[in-house]
Amino acid sequence: MFRYILRRLLQMVLTFFGATFIVYALMFANQDDPVQALAGDRPITDSQRQILTERYHLDEPFLQQYRYYMEGLLTGDFGTSLTGRRISDMMADAWPVTIKLALLAIVIAATVAITAGVVSGIRRAGTFDNVTLVLTLVILCLPIVVLAPLARLVFGVQLGWFPPTAGRDASWWALLLPAIVLGSLVVATQLRVTRSAVAENLRADYVRTARAKGLSGRRVIGVHVLRNSLIPVVTLVGVDIGNLMSGAIVTEGVFNIPGVGFNLFRGITTEDGPLVVGFVSILVIVFLVVNLVVDLLYAALDPRIRYA
Amino acid sequence: MTEIRAETDVLPGVDRAAPLLEVTDLHVEFRTRYGVAHAVNGVNFRVSPGETLAILGESGCGKSVTAQAVMGILDSPPGHVTGGEVRYRGLDLLPLPEEQRRRVRANRIAMIFQDALSALNPVYTVGFQLGELFRVHRGMSRRDARKRAVELLDQVQIPLAKARIGDYPHQFSGGMRQRVMIAMALALDPEVLIADEPTTALDVTVQAQIMGLLAEQQRQRNMGLILITHDMGVVADVADRIAVMYAGKVVEEAPVHDIYARPAHPYTRALLESIPRLDHKGGQLNVIRGLPPALDAIPAGCPFHPRCDYAQDACRHDPPPPYAVAPGRTARCHFWREVVGDE
């Protein structure tokens, strides 16, 4: 087990360097004139241009730039954005709200998906099962660029049930609607996976044994079927956490939440290399750590899996 | 024992003087979208304390379905019990509400299954799965239940029971796993044990050990044992009586020695003749021609007539009743006299 974790951590280091390198290269290759992009439509003087170019090493070759960047990164310095703000400060603002949003989304999605999935798995082809099937198909078909503004318009503006924007230092309540929208991104697949896992496990021999033991139906489902059915769902939820972190771009844009997605989107449009690479680096780490945790959880849920 | 039985003795309608388990005219069908499969079509048998009844038959003859109907664990839908009675000590279990039926399971009638690896839950330790019985049915604490679980593993001769209580099913060998299953079935001291092909998944030496263990536990506890099998070799050593099933019916029921010496039904006779014998080495094996009928198209009359050497016109129209061949011995064959007399 210990050796397995160690090996995975070493792999993560390699993946991390590879991913940051690729992102950095993409930003570099895409660069047109970042100094002008920064200034927008206003004209920029030669001396200003020179100062900025030197500060961000814009005239040096790519590998050299990457080296400067990694040196800073490894000493805990994310550098400064082209806007002049320290990136670590921006992260301190952005990450907590995005983590809050993603966690809320995943809790909502998993709760709905597992509850509904278990019920429709037990009553296959019943009314509830068919209704959820249609609903999940509708949700799957609606892209989030449609769903997010629609939800904001209907529930935030017209009905006024939720605050239409969240903003900085958003409360849990203000994040609820964006979280539901974000969660709908993953709820459908989670529900279908839960449903099929429950349906499959219900037919398993050990369920017959559990019933032969005179256990109540509730205990057979809640203790014996559920534990086995959750194994694939947990994997999916783990992967979804990573997806939601990065998938928050649209939701954060629509609901005006200054989180990771919001910053990334701005960084990409303004060709702000250091900003984008910094945020993506952390996203990569989040992805890797979540994946490791999921794999370890997998072994905890299913004793037949052993890592060596 | 009285204190342990306390919970289930409140079952109304149980008469201690009545026969232990009596199944009368049991019918089970499976309603699928492709039609209705008649899996069990009027099965009768009876088991007394200390007695071993073997239910013998080919795959698909309804023997496992019968067992599951007696336990009340049929998959329903599609399975439905459409008629008959299952009397435990005089109390018909079939109309009982699920809550009461549930208390009979494991407490009074317990069951072990064929493949212990899939029949045990892979994600819980054997200690948990054994202890669960005591916690649910006896209201014991986790610690007490665990203690009882260790005692049970000891009783079924699992070495180092105390150390293995925290192991998962996949960490046991096939034979040991079946012992765990047996321990689970014996946990609440049932009066009837149904063993559905308990040794089919095991190799021959282990089969003998498991059968020995079952026989020993049965003697000690004076249980009625229903042994479901397709293996005539297993049956000969342990059974007191044999019920041979074909197409959802018991076609012959007899004491074990009588059936081996003088079968009274052509099907039983054909089964016995199809056992490979050492003194026939090199010769061709005897087989029963044809296949068992599909359960949604059982032939009219005697269901065995298309495969039967004794079949005559009557067999195609009149389903044979259970003729009394001798006291305690029946055969559903119009021509049982010829079969018995035919050497």
Coordinates of C-alpha atoms in Angstrom, one line a residue, chain A residues 202-217 219 222-225 227-228 231 300-306, chain B residues 68 71-75 102 105-106 111 113 115 118-124 128-130 132-133 135-137 168 170 181 184:
Chain A
L202 CA -30.3 -7.0 -6.8
R203 CA -29.9 -10.1 -9.0
A204 CA -26.7 -11.2 -7.3
D205 CA -26.6 -14.5 -5.4
Y206 CA -25.5 -12.8 -2.2
V207 CA -28.8 -10.9 -2.2
R208 CA -30.7 -14.2 -2.2
T209 CA -28.6 -15.3 0.7
A210 CA -29.3 -12.1 2.6
R211 CA -33.0 -12.7 2.1
A212 CA -32.7 -16.3 3.1
K213 CA -31.1 -15.0 6.3
G214 CA -34.5 -13.4 7.1
L215 CA -33.2 -9.9 6.9
S216 CA -35.7 -7.1 6.2
G217 CA -36.0 -5.8 2.7
R219 CA -31.6 -4.1 5.4
G222 CA -29.4 -0.6 2.6
V223 CA -26.6 -2.8 3.8
H224 CA -26.0 -5.5 1.2
V225 CA -27.0 -4.0 -2.1
R227 CA -22.5 -1.0 -0.4
N228 CA -21.7 -3.0 -3.6
I231 CA -18.3 1.2 -5.7
A300 CA -11.4 0.7 0.9
L301 CA -14.9 0.0 -0.5
D302 CA -14.0 -3.2 -2.3
P303 CA -11.8 -5.5 -0.2
R304 CA -11.0 -7.6 -3.2
I305 CA -8.9 -4.8 -4.6
R306 CA -5.4 -4.7 -3.3
Chain B
Q68 CA -36.8 -21.1 -3.0
M71 CA -38.0 -20.4 1.8
G72 CA -40.1 -17.6 0.4
I73 CA -37.2 -16.1 -1.5
L74 CA -38.4 -16.5 -5.1
D75 CA -37.6 -13.6 -7.3
R102 CA -39.1 -13.5 7.5
R105 CA -36.3 -18.0 7.6
A106 CA -32.9 -18.8 9.2
M111 CA -30.8 -22.7 3.3
F113 CA -26.5 -22.4 -1.7
D115 CA -21.6 -21.4 -5.1
S118 CA -21.1 -15.6 -5.1
A119 CA -23.6 -16.4 -2.3
L120 CA -21.5 -14.5 0.2
N121 CA -21.3 -10.7 0.0
P122 CA -17.9 -9.9 -1.3
V123 CA -17.5 -6.6 0.6
Y124 CA -18.3 -7.7 4.1
F128 CA -20.0 -9.4 9.9
Q129 CA -22.2 -11.7 7.7
L130 CA -22.4 -14.3 10.5
E132 CA -25.5 -10.0 11.4
L133 CA -27.9 -13.0 12.1
R135 CA -27.7 -8.9 15.7
V136 CA -30.9 -8.8 13.6
H137 CA -32.7 -11.9 15.0
Y168 CA -13.4 -11.6 3.5
H170 CA -12.5 -14.3 -1.3
M181 CA -22.2 -20.9 4.4
M184 CA -24.4 -19.2 8.6

